[in-house]
PDB file of C-alpha atoms in Angstrom:
ATOM      1  CA  MET C   1     161.909  99.058 188.200  1.00 51.00           C
ATOM      2  CA  GLU C   2     158.889 100.550 189.385  1.00 50.00           C
ATOM      3  CA  THR C   3     159.549 103.298 190.630  1.00 59.00           C
ATOM      4  CA  GLN C   4     162.250 103.576 187.420  1.00 60.00           C
ATOM      5  CA  GLN C   5     159.150 102.905 185.566  1.00 58.00           C
ATOM      6  CA  LYS C   6     157.392 105.961 187.305  1.00 60.00           C
ATOM      7  CA  TRP C   7     160.753 108.309 186.835  1.00 60.00           C
ATOM      8  CA  LYS C   8     160.039 107.619 183.045  1.00 61.00           C
ATOM      9  CA  ARG C   9     156.447 108.011 183.576  1.00 62.00           C
ATOM     10  CA  LYS C  10     156.779 111.314 184.711  1.00 61.00           C
ATOM     11  CA  THR C  11     159.839 112.029 182.138  1.00 72.00           C
ATOM     12  CA  ASP C  12     157.621 111.456 179.389  1.00 67.00           C
ATOM     13  CA  ARG C  13     154.353 113.418 180.460  1.00 69.00           C
ATOM     14  CA  PHE C  14     156.143 116.493 180.697  1.00 71.00           C
ATOM     15  CA  LEU C  15     158.646 115.839 177.450  1.00 77.00           C
ATOM     16  CA  ASP C  16     155.307 115.480 176.613  1.00 78.00           C
ATOM     17  CA  VAL C  17     153.856 118.653 177.848  1.00 76.00           C
ATOM     18  CA  TRP C  18     157.490 120.792 176.873  1.00 81.00           C
ATOM     19  CA  ARG C  19     156.956 119.472 173.069  1.00 84.00           C
ATOM     20  CA  CYS C  20     153.653 120.960 172.975  1.00 83.00           C
ATOM     21  CA  LEU C  21     154.614 124.762 174.267  1.00 84.00           C
ATOM     22  CA  ARG C  22     157.438 124.971 172.835  1.00 87.00           C
ATOM     23  CA  ARG C  23     155.425 123.970 169.329  1.00 88.00           C
ATOM     24  CA  ASN C  24     152.868 127.576 170.899  1.00 88.00           C
ATOM     25  CA  LYS C  25     155.069 131.212 169.407  1.00 92.00           C
ATOM     26  CA  ALA C  26     153.462 132.666 171.569  1.00 92.00           C
ATOM     27  CA  ALA C  27     153.414 130.748 174.680  1.00 91.00           C
ATOM     28  CA  MET C  28     157.402 130.807 173.650  1.00 93.00           C
ATOM     29  CA  THR C  29     156.905 134.608 174.028  1.00 95.00           C
ATOM     30  CA  GLY C  30     155.924 134.927 177.204  1.00 94.00           C
ATOM     31  CA  LEU C  31     157.597 132.490 178.328  1.00 94.00           C
ATOM     32  CA  ILE C  32     161.075 134.658 177.254  1.00 95.00           C
ATOM     33  CA  VAL C  33     158.938 138.069 178.339  1.00 95.00           C
ATOM     34  CA  ILE C  34     158.696 136.050 182.276  1.00 95.00           C
ATOM     35  CA  LEU C  35     162.555 135.119 182.157  1.00 95.00           C
ATOM     36  CA  ILE C  36     163.928 138.458 180.935  1.00 95.00           C
ATOM     37  CA  PHE C  37     161.992 139.165 184.243  1.00 94.00           C
ATOM     38  CA  VAL C  38     162.740 137.447 186.342  1.00 94.00           C
ATOM     39  CA  LEU C  39     166.955 137.362 185.449  1.00 94.00           C
ATOM     40  CA  LEU C  40     166.445 141.671 185.434  1.00 93.00           C
ATOM     41  CA  ALA C  41     165.354 141.122 189.316  1.00 92.00           C
ATOM     42  CA  VAL C  42     167.306 138.186 190.806  1.00 92.00           C
ATOM     43  CA  PHE C  43     170.588 139.673 189.259  1.00 93.00           C
ATOM     44  CA  ALA C  44     169.117 143.747 189.948  1.00 90.00           C
ATOM     45  CA  GLY C  45     172.850 143.609 193.036  1.00 88.00           C
ATOM     46  CA  VAL C  46     174.874 142.759 190.278  1.00 90.00           C
ATOM     47  CA  ILE C  47     173.852 145.486 187.251  1.00 89.00           C
ATOM     48  CA  CYS C  48     173.472 148.505 189.436  1.00 88.00           C
ATOM     49  CA  ASP C  49     173.690 149.540 192.662  1.00 86.00           C
ATOM     50  CA  TYR C  50     170.792 149.352 195.362  1.00 87.00           C
ATOM     51  CA  ASP C  51     171.490 153.392 196.293  1.00 86.00           C
ATOM     52  CA  MET C  52     170.612 154.308 192.986  1.00 86.00           C
ATOM     53  CA  VAL C  53     167.401 153.240 193.033  1.00 87.00           C
ATOM     54  CA  ILE C  54     166.709 155.778 196.254  1.00 87.00           C
ATOM     55  CA  LYS C  55     169.778 158.085 196.895  1.00 85.00           C
ATOM     56  CA  GLN C  56     167.564 161.191 195.532  1.00 87.00           C
ATOM     57  CA  ASP C  57     169.893 164.109 192.785  1.00 84.00           C
ATOM     58  CA  THR C  58     168.687 167.021 193.069  1.00 82.00           C
ATOM     59  CA  VAL C  59     170.508 168.209 190.704  1.00 85.00           C
ATOM     60  CA  ASN C  60     169.566 165.554 188.365  1.00 86.00           C
ATOM     61  CA  ARG C  61     166.197 165.322 188.538  1.00 89.00           C
ATOM     62  CA  LEU C  62     163.802 165.014 185.605  1.00 88.00           C
ATOM     63  CA  GLN C  63     165.781 163.866 182.812  1.00 88.00           C
ATOM     64  CA  ALA C  64     165.104 162.205 179.476  1.00 87.00           C
ATOM     65  CA  PRO C  65     166.783 159.084 178.933  1.00 88.00           C
ATOM     66  CA  SER C  66     170.246 159.325 177.931  1.00 86.00           C
ATOM     67  CA  GLY C  67     173.738 156.822 178.587  1.00 82.00           C
ATOM     68  CA  GLU C  68     174.054 157.512 182.088  1.00 84.00           C
ATOM     69  CA  HIS C  69     170.523 157.726 183.016  1.00 84.00           C
ATOM     70  CA  TRP C  70     169.340 154.995 180.222  1.00 87.00           C
ATOM     71  CA  LEU C  71     165.108 155.448 181.217  1.00 91.00           C
ATOM     72  CA  GLY C  72     165.732 158.693 182.603  1.00 88.00           C
ATOM     73  CA  THR C  73     165.529 160.321 186.943  1.00 90.00           C
ATOM     74  CA  ASP C  74     162.194 160.916 188.483  1.00 90.00           C
ATOM     75  CA  HIS C  75     160.615 163.958 189.545  1.00 88.00           C
ATOM     76  CA  LEU C  76     163.587 163.739 193.122  1.00 89.00           C
ATOM     77  CA  GLY C  77     166.904 162.286 190.956  1.00 89.00           C
ATOM     78  CA  ARG C  78     166.479 159.394 190.541  1.00 92.00           C
ATOM     79  CA  ASP C  79     167.428 156.544 188.058  1.00 92.00           C
ATOM     80  CA  ILE C  80     163.780 154.441 186.738  1.00 93.00           C
ATOM     81  CA  PHE C  81     165.931 151.880 185.178  1.00 93.00           C
ATOM     82  CA  ALA C  82     167.206 150.914 188.245  1.00 93.00           C
ATOM     83  CA  ARG C  83     164.098 151.285 190.011  1.00 93.00           C
ATOM     84  CA  MET C  84     162.099 148.997 187.735  1.00 93.00           C
ATOM     85  CA  ILE C  85     164.469 146.650 188.148  1.00 94.00           C
ATOM     86  CA  TYR C  86     164.132 146.454 191.935  1.00 93.00           C
ATOM     87  CA  GLY C  87     160.354 147.093 191.207  1.00 92.00           C
ATOM     88  CA  ALA C  88     160.272 144.018 189.377  1.00 93.00           C
ATOM     89  CA  ARG C  89     161.598 142.217 192.451  1.00 90.00           C
ATOM     90  CA  VAL C  90     158.647 143.043 194.664  1.00 89.00           C
ATOM     91  CA  SER C  91     155.718 143.031 191.685  1.00 90.00           C
ATOM     92  CA  ILE C  92     157.428 139.911 189.388  1.00 92.00           C
ATOM     93  CA  GLY C  93     158.281 138.109 193.749  1.00 91.00           C
ATOM     94  CA  VAL C  94     155.244 139.365 195.444  1.00 92.00           C
ATOM     95  CA  GLY C  95     152.951 137.858 192.227  1.00 92.00           C
ATOM     96  CA  PHE C  96     154.563 133.667 193.476  1.00 93.00           C
ATOM     97  CA  LEU C  97     154.602 134.409 195.948  1.00 94.00           C
ATOM     98  CA  VAL C  98     151.510 134.154 196.528  1.00 94.00           C
ATOM     99  CA  VAL C  99     150.169 132.233 194.332  1.00 94.00           C
ATOM    100  CA  ILE C 100     152.842 129.312 195.800  1.00 94.00           C
ATOM    101  CA  ILE C 101     150.795 129.577 198.840  1.00 95.00           C
ATOM    102  CA  SER C 102     147.557 130.199 197.638  1.00 95.00           C
ATOM    103  CA  ALA C 103     147.029 127.385 195.590  1.00 93.00           C
ATOM    104  CA  ALA C 104     148.569 125.243 198.366  1.00 92.00           C
ATOM    105  CA  LEU C 105     145.841 126.516 200.440  1.00 93.00           C
ATOM    106  CA  GLY C 106     143.330 125.901 198.475  1.00 92.00           C
ATOM    107  CA  GLY C 107     144.386 123.006 197.056  1.00 89.00           C
ATOM    108  CA  PHE C 108     144.035 122.041 200.552  1.00 88.00           C
ATOM    109  CA  ILE C 109     141.267 123.184 201.603  1.00 91.00           C
ATOM    110  CA  GLY C 110     139.392 121.811 198.009  1.00 90.00           C
ATOM    111  CA  SER C 111     140.847 119.280 197.692  1.00 86.00           C
ATOM    112  CA  LEU C 112     139.083 118.174 201.433  1.00 85.00           C
ATOM    113  CA  SER C 113     135.464 120.020 200.172  1.00 88.00           C
ATOM    114  CA  ALA C 114     135.343 117.454 197.296  1.00 86.00           C
ATOM    115  CA  LEU C 115     136.391 114.576 199.244  1.00 82.00           C
ATOM    116  CA  LEU C 116     134.773 114.444 202.249  1.00 81.00           C
ATOM    117  CA  GLY C 117     132.357 116.396 201.415  1.00 80.00           C
ATOM    118  CA  GLY C 118     128.730 116.775 202.920  1.00 83.00           C
ATOM    119  CA  LYS C 119     128.442 119.426 205.219  1.00 89.00           C
ATOM    120  CA  LEU C 120     132.236 120.472 205.334  1.00 88.00           C
ATOM    121  CA  ASP C 121     131.861 120.465 201.646  1.00 89.00           C
ATOM    122  CA  ASN C 122     128.555 122.536 202.214  1.00 91.00           C
ATOM    123  CA  LEU C 123     130.452 125.012 205.015  1.00 92.00           C
ATOM    124  CA  ILE C 124     133.713 125.191 202.553  1.00 91.00           C
ATOM    125  CA  MET C 125     131.461 126.228 199.177  1.00 91.00           C
ATOM    126  CA  ARG C 126     129.107 129.193 200.857  1.00 91.00           C
ATOM    127  CA  VAL C 127     131.717 131.126 201.976  1.00 91.00           C
ATOM    128  CA  VAL C 128     133.845 130.987 199.148  1.00 91.00           C
ATOM    129  CA  ASP C 129     130.243 131.269 197.347  1.00 90.00           C
ATOM    130  CA  ILE C 130     130.784 135.088 199.836  1.00 89.00           C
ATOM    131  CA  PHE C 131     133.722 136.312 198.515  1.00 88.00           C
ATOM    132  CA  THR C 132     133.038 135.479 195.176  1.00 86.00           C
ATOM    133  CA  CYS C 133     129.745 137.241 194.054  1.00 88.00           C
ATOM    134  CA  ILE C 134     131.711 140.721 195.043  1.00 85.00           C
ATOM    135  CA  PRO C 135     134.339 142.026 192.273  1.00 85.00           C
ATOM    136  CA  SER C 136     137.743 140.662 193.922  1.00 84.00           C
ATOM    137  CA  MET C 137     139.533 144.489 193.547  1.00 84.00           C
ATOM    138  CA  LEU C 138     137.079 145.273 195.320  1.00 87.00           C
ATOM    139  CA  MET C 139     137.817 143.407 197.980  1.00 87.00           C
ATOM    140  CA  THR C 140     141.530 143.068 197.806  1.00 88.00           C
ATOM    141  CA  LEU C 141     140.947 146.686 198.121  1.00 87.00           C
ATOM    142  CA  ALA C 142     138.542 146.551 201.791  1.00 88.00           C
ATOM    143  CA  MET C 143     140.841 144.126 203.498  1.00 89.00           C
ATOM    144  CA  VAL C 144     143.795 146.524 202.442  1.00 88.00           C
ATOM    145  CA  ALA C 145     142.965 149.342 203.733  1.00 85.00           C
ATOM    146  CA  ALA C 146     140.836 147.295 206.896  1.00 88.00           C
ATOM    147  CA  LEU C 147     144.907 145.685 207.812  1.00 87.00           C
ATOM    148  CA  GLY C 148     146.580 149.201 206.715  1.00 86.00           C
ATOM    149  CA  PRO C 149     148.962 150.562 204.005  1.00 85.00           C
ATOM    150  CA  GLY C 150     153.021 147.219 203.338  1.00 85.00           C
ATOM    151  CA  LEU C 151     153.535 144.952 202.029  1.00 86.00           C
ATOM    152  CA  ARG C 152     152.604 141.543 204.415  1.00 89.00           C
ATOM    153  CA  ASN C 153     148.421 143.058 204.993  1.00 91.00           C
ATOM    154  CA  LEU C 154     148.632 143.318 201.170  1.00 91.00           C
ATOM    155  CA  VAL C 155     149.977 139.853 200.636  1.00 92.00           C
ATOM    156  CA  VAL C 156     147.504 138.609 203.275  1.00 92.00           C
ATOM    157  CA  ALA C 157     144.565 140.216 201.584  1.00 92.00           C
ATOM    158  CA  LEU C 158     146.054 139.050 197.827  1.00 93.00           C
ATOM    159  CA  CYS C 159     146.224 135.147 199.401  1.00 93.00           C
ATOM    160  CA  ILE C 160     143.078 135.351 201.506  1.00 92.00           C
ATOM    161  CA  ASN C 161     141.556 136.674 198.035  1.00 91.00           C
ATOM    162  CA  THR C 162     142.905 134.421 195.779  1.00 93.00           C
ATOM    163  CA  THR C 163     143.029 130.755 197.773  1.00 94.00           C
ATOM    164  CA  VAL C 164     138.843 131.552 197.142  1.00 92.00           C
ATOM    165  CA  GLY C 165     140.074 130.644 193.449  1.00 91.00           C
ATOM    166  CA  PHE C 166     141.866 128.042 193.348  1.00 93.00           C
ATOM    167  CA  THR C 167     139.939 126.706 196.237  1.00 93.00           C
ATOM    168  CA  ARG C 168     136.855 126.769 193.912  1.00 92.00           C
ATOM    169  CA  VAL C 169     139.634 125.254 190.874  1.00 91.00           C
ATOM    170  CA  VAL C 170     140.550 122.723 192.104  1.00 90.00           C
ATOM    171  CA  ARG C 171     137.624 121.359 194.166  1.00 90.00           C
ATOM    172  CA  ALA C 172     135.931 121.333 190.431  1.00 89.00           C
ATOM    173  CA  ALA C 173     138.018 118.640 189.157  1.00 87.00           C
ATOM    174  CA  VAL C 174     139.145 116.981 192.342  1.00 86.00           C
ATOM    175  CA  LEU C 175     135.037 116.219 191.623  1.00 85.00           C
ATOM    176  CA  SER C 176     135.287 114.825 188.465  1.00 84.00           C
ATOM    177  CA  ILE C 177     138.340 112.255 189.416  1.00 82.00           C
ATOM    178  CA  VAL C 178     137.098 111.096 192.371  1.00 77.00           C
ATOM    179  CA  ASN C 179     134.904 109.590 189.990  1.00 75.00           C
ATOM    180  CA  GLN C 180     136.917 107.830 187.901  1.00 76.00           C
ATOM    181  CA  ASP C 181     137.234 104.061 187.820  1.00 75.00           C
ATOM    182  CA  TYR C 182     140.688 103.489 189.191  1.00 73.00           C
ATOM    183  CA  ILE C 183     140.089 105.757 191.582  1.00 74.00           C
ATOM    184  CA  SER C 184     136.750 103.656 193.001  1.00 74.00           C
ATOM    185  CA  ALA C 185     139.690 100.011 192.164  1.00 77.00           C
ATOM    186  CA  ALA C 186     141.695 102.327 194.703  1.00 74.00           C
ATOM    187  CA  LYS C 187     139.096 103.262 197.888  1.00 73.00           C
ATOM    188  CA  ALA C 188     137.911  98.820 197.053  1.00 76.00           C
ATOM    189  CA  SER C 189     141.493  98.052 197.790  1.00 76.00           C
ATOM    190  CA  GLY C 190     140.762  99.904 201.125  1.00 75.00           C
ATOM    191  CA  PHE C 191     143.180 103.215 200.455  1.00 75.00           C
ATOM    192  CA  SER C 192     142.661 105.176 202.718  1.00 73.00           C
ATOM    193  CA  THR C 193     141.240 108.965 201.765  1.00 70.00           C
ATOM    194  CA  TRP C 194     144.298 109.925 202.026  1.00 74.00           C
ATOM    195  CA  LYS C 195     147.085 107.016 200.996  1.00 76.00           C
ATOM    196  CA  ILE C 196     143.865 107.949 197.243  1.00 75.00           C
ATOM    197  CA  ALA C 197     144.619 112.197 197.673  1.00 75.00           C
ATOM    198  CA  VAL C 198     148.259 112.324 197.503  1.00 74.00           C
ATOM    199  CA  ARG C 199     149.367 109.864 195.309  1.00 74.00           C
ATOM    200  CA  HIS C 200     146.798 109.802 193.449  1.00 73.00           C
ATOM    201  CA  VAL C 201     144.365 112.665 193.069  1.00 77.00           C
ATOM    202  CA  MET C 202     146.428 116.057 193.807  1.00 77.00           C
ATOM    203  CA  PRO C 203     149.295 114.282 191.265  1.00 75.00           C
ATOM    204  CA  ASN C 204     145.937 114.372 188.256  1.00 77.00           C
ATOM    205  CA  ALA C 205     145.252 118.125 189.457  1.00 81.00           C
ATOM    206  CA  MET C 206     148.463 119.812 189.157  1.00 82.00           C
ATOM    207  CA  GLY C 207     148.110 120.372 185.755  1.00 82.00           C
ATOM    208  CA  ILE C 208     144.882 122.679 186.503  1.00 86.00           C
ATOM    209  CA  ILE C 209     146.556 123.994 189.331  1.00 88.00           C
ATOM    210  CA  ILE C 210     149.746 125.458 186.931  1.00 88.00           C
ATOM    211  CA  VAL C 211     147.856 126.491 184.935  1.00 88.00           C
ATOM    212  CA  GLU C 212     145.325 128.305 187.702  1.00 89.00           C
ATOM    213  CA  GLY C 213     149.062 130.043 189.049  1.00 91.00           C
ATOM    214  CA  ALA C 214     150.059 130.920 185.894  1.00 90.00           C
ATOM    215  CA  MET C 215     146.893 133.171 184.656  1.00 90.00           C
ATOM    216  CA  THR C 216     146.457 134.317 188.591  1.00 93.00           C
ATOM    217  CA  VAL C 217     150.032 135.025 189.041  1.00 94.00           C
ATOM    218  CA  ALA C 218     149.251 137.421 185.813  1.00 92.00           C
ATOM    219  CA  GLY C 219     146.156 138.878 188.137  1.00 92.00           C
ATOM    220  CA  THR C 220     148.380 139.550 191.143  1.00 93.00           C
ATOM    221  CA  ILE C 221     150.926 142.281 189.478  1.00 93.00           C
ATOM    222  CA  LEU C 222     148.090 143.968 188.547  1.00 93.00           C
ATOM    223  CA  SER C 223     146.146 143.838 191.952  1.00 92.00           C
ATOM    224  CA  ILE C 224     149.678 145.402 193.307  1.00 92.00           C
ATOM    225  CA  ALA C 225     150.417 148.078 190.944  1.00 92.00           C
ATOM    226  CA  GLY C 226     146.662 149.104 191.317  1.00 91.00           C
ATOM    227  CA  LEU C 227     146.971 148.994 195.235  1.00 90.00           C
ATOM    228  CA  SER C 228     151.076 150.487 194.924  1.00 90.00           C
ATOM    229  CA  PHE C 229     149.029 153.286 192.830  1.00 90.00           C
ATOM    230  CA  LEU C 230     146.893 154.149 195.285  1.00 88.00           C
ATOM    231  CA  GLY C 231     148.778 154.474 198.106  1.00 87.00           C
ATOM    232  CA  LEU C 232     148.078 150.756 199.851  1.00 86.00           C
ATOM    233  CA  GLY C 233     150.995 149.017 199.069  1.00 85.00           C
ATOM    234  CA  ILE C 234     154.502 149.308 198.574  1.00 84.00           C
ATOM    235  CA  GLN C 235     155.647 152.505 200.765  1.00 84.00           C
ATOM    236  CA  PRO C 236     158.019 154.759 199.276  1.00 81.00           C
ATOM    237  CA  PRO C 237     160.622 155.467 199.098  1.00 82.00           C
ATOM    238  CA  SER C 238     160.935 150.610 198.096  1.00 85.00           C
ATOM    239  CA  PRO C 239     160.428 150.542 194.282  1.00 90.00           C
ATOM    240  CA  GLU C 240     157.446 149.267 192.582  1.00 91.00           C
ATOM    241  CA  TRP C 241     156.157 150.224 189.498  1.00 93.00           C
ATOM    242  CA  GLY C 242     152.155 150.306 190.633  1.00 92.00           C
ATOM    243  CA  ALA C 243     154.107 153.456 192.893  1.00 91.00           C
ATOM    244  CA  MET C 244     155.530 154.472 189.604  1.00 92.00           C
ATOM    245  CA  LEU C 245     153.201 155.801 187.823  1.00 93.00           C
ATOM    246  CA  ASN C 246     151.293 157.082 191.110  1.00 91.00           C
ATOM    247  CA  GLU C 247     154.674 158.453 191.448  1.00 91.00           C
ATOM    248  CA  GLY C 248     154.535 160.016 187.752  1.00 91.00           C
ATOM    249  CA  ARG C 249     151.404 160.447 186.959  1.00 90.00           C
ATOM    250  CA  ALA C 250     151.794 164.377 187.718  1.00 88.00           C
ATOM    251  CA  TYR C 251     154.339 164.815 184.799  1.00 90.00           C
ATOM    252  CA  MET C 252     152.619 162.725 182.314  1.00 88.00           C
ATOM    253  CA  ARG C 253     152.747 165.791 179.824  1.00 89.00           C
ATOM    254  CA  THR C 254     156.039 166.920 180.440  1.00 90.00           C
ATOM    255  CA  PHE C 255     157.789 163.837 180.905  1.00 91.00           C
ATOM    256  CA  PRO C 256     155.913 161.256 179.489  1.00 92.00           C
ATOM    257  CA  TYR C 257     158.838 158.401 180.398  1.00 91.00           C
ATOM    258  CA  MET C 258     157.714 159.047 184.270  1.00 92.00           C
ATOM    259  CA  ILE C 259     155.014 156.545 183.253  1.00 93.00           C
ATOM    260  CA  VAL C 260     155.602 155.348 179.656  1.00 94.00           C
ATOM    261  CA  PHE C 261     158.703 152.749 181.302  1.00 94.00           C
ATOM    262  CA  PRO C 262     156.680 151.685 185.015  1.00 94.00           C
ATOM    263  CA  GLY C 263     153.015 150.862 182.288  1.00 94.00           C
ATOM    264  CA  ILE C 264     155.003 148.497 179.483  1.00 95.00           C
ATOM    265  CA  ALA C 265     156.919 145.999 182.951  1.00 95.00           C
ATOM    266  CA  ILE C 266     152.747 146.361 183.549  1.00 95.00           C
ATOM    267  CA  ILE C 267     151.181 145.461 180.306  1.00 95.00           C
ATOM    268  CA  LEU C 268     154.097 143.608 179.235  1.00 95.00           C
ATOM    269  CA  SER C 269     153.900 141.180 182.260  1.00 95.00           C
ATOM    270  CA  ALA C 270     150.934 140.730 182.537  1.00 94.00           C
ATOM    271  CA  LEU C 271     150.045 139.770 178.941  1.00 95.00           C
ATOM    272  CA  ALA C 272     152.590 137.041 179.137  1.00 95.00           C
ATOM    273  CA  MET C 273     152.321 134.832 182.194  1.00 94.00           C
ATOM    274  CA  ASN C 274     148.865 134.930 181.042  1.00 93.00           C
ATOM    275  CA  LEU C 275     150.289 133.388 177.087  1.00 93.00           C
ATOM    276  CA  LEU C 276     152.162 130.624 178.893  1.00 92.00           C
ATOM    277  CA  GLY C 277     149.510 129.819 180.781  1.00 90.00           C
ATOM    278  CA  ASP C 278     147.144 130.017 177.351  1.00 89.00           C
ATOM    279  CA  GLY C 279     149.639 127.643 176.447  1.00 89.00           C
ATOM    280  CA  LEU C 280     150.381 125.525 179.497  1.00 88.00           C
ATOM    281  CA  ARG C 281     147.251 124.796 179.308  1.00 85.00           C
ATOM    282  CA  ASP C 282     146.569 123.680 175.542  1.00 83.00           C
ATOM    283  CA  ALA C 283     149.932 121.940 176.786  1.00 83.00           C
ATOM    284  CA  LEU C 284     147.923 120.145 179.474  1.00 78.00           C
ATOM    285  CA  ASP C 285     144.730 119.643 178.808  1.00 68.00           C
ATOM    286  CA  PRO C 286     144.296 119.921 174.544  1.00 53.00           C
ATOM    287  CA  ARG C 287     140.962 118.892 174.831  1.00 53.00           C
ATOM    288  CA  SER C 288     140.435 122.963 175.778  1.00 52.00           C
ATOM    289  CA  LYS C 289     142.249 124.159 173.267  1.00 51.00           C
ATOM    290  CA  ARG C 290     138.679 125.527 170.556  1.00 47.00           C
TER     291      ARG C 290
END
């Protein structure tokens, strides 16, 4: 019976958030755009063959958008539409992967810092302060330059950088939660720190983590594109929106579609995640509305 009541409370909470989110037109627009990108990435192999992404066709190079090539072809004759949707797998997929890893690590470290306090908390926050005082893009750029270009090193650098933000946000959220009366009651009942964290603290901090995650995905997509544009991210011939911008910049005056479509994809995906993040913040914490 108690389990059913808990499940009902969680279901009701989810439905309340969904109703609030559904009333937010900007957030729903962002959600729809992200879902379109995700579906294109998931079903990229069904929509077009991977040979269209990497196969060079110099006879049909620099073709304008047409019925055969919806978004045209690049300087090597590769289909831009095919490279766009396969590139979504990298930009969107890596963005979500980095946020999931960072949220887990930052959530754990931030909770540990807030719950245990003392010297450990002071040490963790000084490390966070060091990372925070350096611009995030500059820090990521330095780490990727040190580790070397490539997908794995890019993910490692982005995870380290974004974990810092999650640690700070989660620590602040946990500190506000542990001062509540029900936490004091749990401590008086003899609950261990670990049990309090799992049963009471983390579920109540989850909303903040979700909102921070949505915002971080947007920033991560921009970072991936920026680093790939500089040649430090995803390496050719693998398709990636930022790398496509780099390849097309030499032709931006004569064949502008080579940079227009990847640029639109980067802007739309980042903007959509920000709109969704704002909507989730309002839905999960109505007090945050201005």
